[in-house]
C-alpha positions in Angstrom: 103.7 61.4 88.5 102.9 62.8 85.1 99.6 64.1 86.5 101.4 65.9 89.3 104.0 67.3 86.9 101.2 68.7 84.6 99.5 70.3 87.6 102.7 71.9 88.7 103.4 73.3 85.2 99.8 74.6 85.0 100.3 76.4 88.3 103.5 78.1 87.0 101.8 79.2 83.8 98.8 80.6 85.7 101.1 82.6 88.0 103.0 84.0 85.0 100.1 85.0 82.9 97.7 86.1 85.6 99.4 89.5 85.7 99.4 91.5 82.5 102.9 93.0 83.4 104.6 89.6 83.9 106.7 89.9 80.8 107.4 93.7 81.2 111.0 94.6 81.5 111.5 95.9 85.1 115.0 97.3 85.2 115.5 99.0 88.5 117.9 101.7 89.6 120.2 100.2 92.2 121.6 102.8 94.6 125.3 102.6 95.4 124.8 104.5 98.6 121.8 103.1 100.5 122.4 103.5 104.2 123.9 100.5 106.1 120.6 100.2 108.1 118.6 99.7 104.9 116.7 96.6 105.7 113.1 95.6 106.3 113.6 94.6 109.9 113.1 98.1 111.4 110.1 98.5 113.7 107.8 101.1 112.2 105.1 103.3 113.8 101.6 101.9 113.7 99.0 103.4 111.3 96.9 105.7 113.5 93.1 106.0 113.6 92.3 109.6 114.3 88.9 111.4 114.7 89.8 114.8 113.4 92.4 116.9 111.5 95.4 118.1 113.5 95.8 121.7 114.4 97.1 124.0 111.7 100.8 124.6 111.3 102.2 127.8 112.9 101.9 130.8 110.7 105.6 131.6 110.9 107.8 128.6 110.3 111.5 128.9 110.8 112.3 126.9 107.6 111.1 126.9 104.0 109.7 123.6 102.9 109.8 122.1 99.4 107.9 119.0 98.3 109.5 116.6 95.9 107.7 113.6 94.5 109.8 110.5 93.7 110.6 109.6 90.1 109.0 106.8 88.2 109.2 103.5 90.2 108.9 99.9 89.1 105.5 99.9 90.9 104.4 102.8 88.7 105.4 100.9 85.6 103.5 97.8 86.8 100.4 99.9 87.5 100.0 98.7 91.1 99.5 100.4 94.5 102.7 100.2 96.5 102.1 101.3 100.1 102.9 98.3 102.3 104.9 99.2 105.4 107.2 96.2 104.6 108.6 98.4 101.8 110.2 100.8 104.2 114.0 100.3 104.4 113.9 97.8 101.6 115.0 98.1 98.0 111.7 96.9 96.5 109.9 99.1 94.1 112.8 101.4 93.6 113.3 103.8 90.7 113.5 102.8 87.0 116.3 104.4 85.0 113.8 107.0 83.8 112.8 107.7 87.4 116.4 108.3 88.4 116.7 110.7 85.5 113.5 112.5 86.6 115.2 112.9 90.0 118.2 114.5 88.4 116.1 116.8 86.3 114.1 117.9 89.3 117.2 119.8 90.5 116.7 122.5 87.8 113.2 123.5 89.2 114.5 123.2 92.7 117.3 125.7 91.9 114.6 128.1 90.5 112.7 127.9 93.8 115.8 128.2 95.9 116.9 131.4 94.1 113.8 133.0 95.6 114.7 131.9 99.2 116.3 134.1 101.8 117.8 131.0 103.5 121.0 129.4 102.4 121.3 125.9 103.8 119.6 123.1 101.9 118.7 119.7 103.6 117.0 116.7 102.2 114.5 114.7 104.3 113.2 111.5 102.7 110.6 108.8 103.1 112.1 105.4 104.0 110.8 103.9 100.8 113.6 103.2 98.3 112.0 105.2 95.4 112.0 108.4 97.6 115.5 108.0 99.0 116.9 107.3 95.5 115.1 110.4 94.2 116.8 112.5 96.9 120.1 111.0 95.8 119.4 111.8 92.1 118.3 115.4 92.9 121.5 115.9 94.9 123.4 114.6 91.9 121.6 117.1 89.7 122.3 120.0 92.1 126.1 119.1 91.8 126.0 120.1 88.1 124.3 123.5 88.8 127.0 125.2 90.9 126.5 128.5 89.1 123.0 128.8 90.5 124.0 127.7 94.0 127.1 129.7 94.7 125.9 131.0 98.1 124.1 127.9 99.2 125.3 125.2 101.6 124.0 121.8 100.3 123.9 119.1 103.0 124.6 115.8 101.2 123.5 113.7 104.2 119.9 112.6 103.4 117.8 112.3 106.6 115.1 109.7 106.9 111.7 110.3 108.5 109.4 107.3 108.8 106.3 109.6 108.8 107.0 110.7 105.2 106.3 107.2 103.9 103.5 106.4 101.5 99.9 106.7 102.6 98.8 103.1 103.4 96.0 101.8 101.2 95.0 98.8 103.3 93.2 96.1 101.4 93.9 97.9 98.1 97.7 97.6 98.5 99.1 95.7 95.5 95.9 96.2 93.5 95.7 98.0 90.2 95.9 101.8 90.2 92.3 102.3 89.1 91.3 101.2 92.6 92.4 104.6 93.9 89.1 105.8 92.6 87.4 103.7 95.4 89.1 106.0 98.0 89.7 109.5 96.6 86.1 110.5 96.1 85.3 109.5 99.7 88.3 111.5 100.9 86.6 114.7 99.6 83.6 114.2 102.0 85.2 112.5 105.0 88.9 113.1 105.9 88.7 110.5 108.7 87.3 107.6 106.7 89.2 104.3 106.7 87.3 102.4 104.0 89.3 99.3 102.8 91.5 99.8 105.9 93.1 102.8 104.1 95.0 105.4 106.2 92.8 108.5 106.5 93.7 111.9 105.2 93.5 113.2 108.8 96.0 110.5 109.9 98.5 111.4 107.1 98.1 115.1 108.0 98.8 114.3 111.7 102.1 112.6 110.9 103.1 115.4 108.5 102.4 117.9 111.3 104.7 115.8 113.5 107.5 115.7 110.9 107.4 119.4 110.3 107.3 120.4 113.9 110.3 118.0 114.6 112.2 119.7 111.8 111.3 123.1 113.2 112.9 122.0 116.5 116.0 120.5 114.9 116.8 123.2 112.2 116.5 126.9 111.7 116.7 129.1 108.6 117.0 126.1 106.3 115.5 125.1 103.0 114.1 121.6 103.7 113.3 119.3 100.8 110.7 116.7 101.7 111.0 113.7 99.3 107.9 111.6 99.5 104.9 110.2 97.6 102.0 111.7 95.6 99.2 111.4 98.1 101.4 112.4 101.1 102.8 115.5 99.3 99.4 116.6 98.0 97.9 116.3 101.4 100.9 118.3 102.8 100.4 120.9 100.1 96.8 121.6 101.1 97.4 121.2 104.9 100.3 123.6 104.8 98.2 126.1 102.8 95.5 126.0 105.4 92.8 124.6 103.0 89.4 124.3 104.6 89.0 120.8 103.1 92.3 118.9 102.7 90.3 115.9 101.4 90.2 117.5 97.9 93.9 117.0 97.5 93.5 114.5 94.6 92.7 117.5 92.4 96.2 118.9 92.9 98.4 116.2 91.5 102.2 115.9 91.5 103.9 114.3 88.6 106.9 112.0 89.0 109.9 114.1 89.9 107.9 117.3 90.4 108.9 119.7 93.1 106.9 122.6 94.5 107.3 125.0 97.5 104.9 124.4 100.4 103.2 127.7 100.4 101.1 128.9 103.3 97.9 130.4 101.7 95.1 128.8 99.7 95.6 131.4 97.0 99.0 129.9 96.3 97.6 126.5 95.2 97.7 125.7 91.5 94.4 125.5 89.6 92.6 122.2 90.5 92.4 119.5 87.9 89.5 117.1 88.6 90.2 113.5 87.9 88.7 111.9 84.9 86.1 109.2 85.6 88.0 105.9 85.9 87.1 102.7 84.0 87.9 99.2 85.4 91.3 98.0 84.1 92.6 101.6 83.5 94.7 104.0 85.4 92.9 107.0 86.9 94.6 110.0 85.3 94.3 113.6 84.2 95.0 114.7 80.7 98.7 114.8 79.8 99.9 114.0 83.3 101.2 111.1 85.2 99.1 110.8 88.4 99.8 107.3 89.7 100.1 107.9 93.4 102.5 105.2 94.7 
């Protein structure tokens, strides 16, 4: 019996100290208003294998589209890739208190962008991952304090969910350290259909984004649509929407936590590219002075 007890204690200690973040405080923002269907039992669309990029979006879209990345999540703090489909409609890897504050603060930039719009209705469409939905809630809370800049706007407080806005799936790298993104992003630049490590390809993400936008074009007209999603997904959307010749270079156009941009329609509208620094094992791939964790 003593031998068995010692083995059990050893197993517990190994599990605790195997992860460098085991003792890190992981306070998580708990939404008070998650939808009643918020559970992990929903059947989700399969990850598609595609052989080419989808057709370009129509030149003249009926709606304006804005891209909002979620705030800091507990997965960001832990330094791990968080892309499992099991996270959809669950509360796991939601926002930290800082992440929720970043969502509130994103409203100020969104107001600046909306002031340049000729459309007056604003709707939020979110990924089914908790960190994205909670960011949409936080941004709406931020907008409620900026009534002076939104006098003529109609803000729809009902957040819509689109499964195809969920995080890019990273296959065998899901749950691994963030530096393993560097196994995939350089290959993306040369092959938008690759699925190394069972990762979802850039072309497959673009295909589901095309579907989301065309569905929204069918459902809404003359609206400002805020797509709340994840770094890789939004960066791919940014280049795909702009008509970039090679969407696979998206990793040079990073979104920070809580950052919002308008989806422009020309390559000239893209911000200056910022190539990633060479990663080192055990570190997070990042650009100077910017949070670039994708999940």
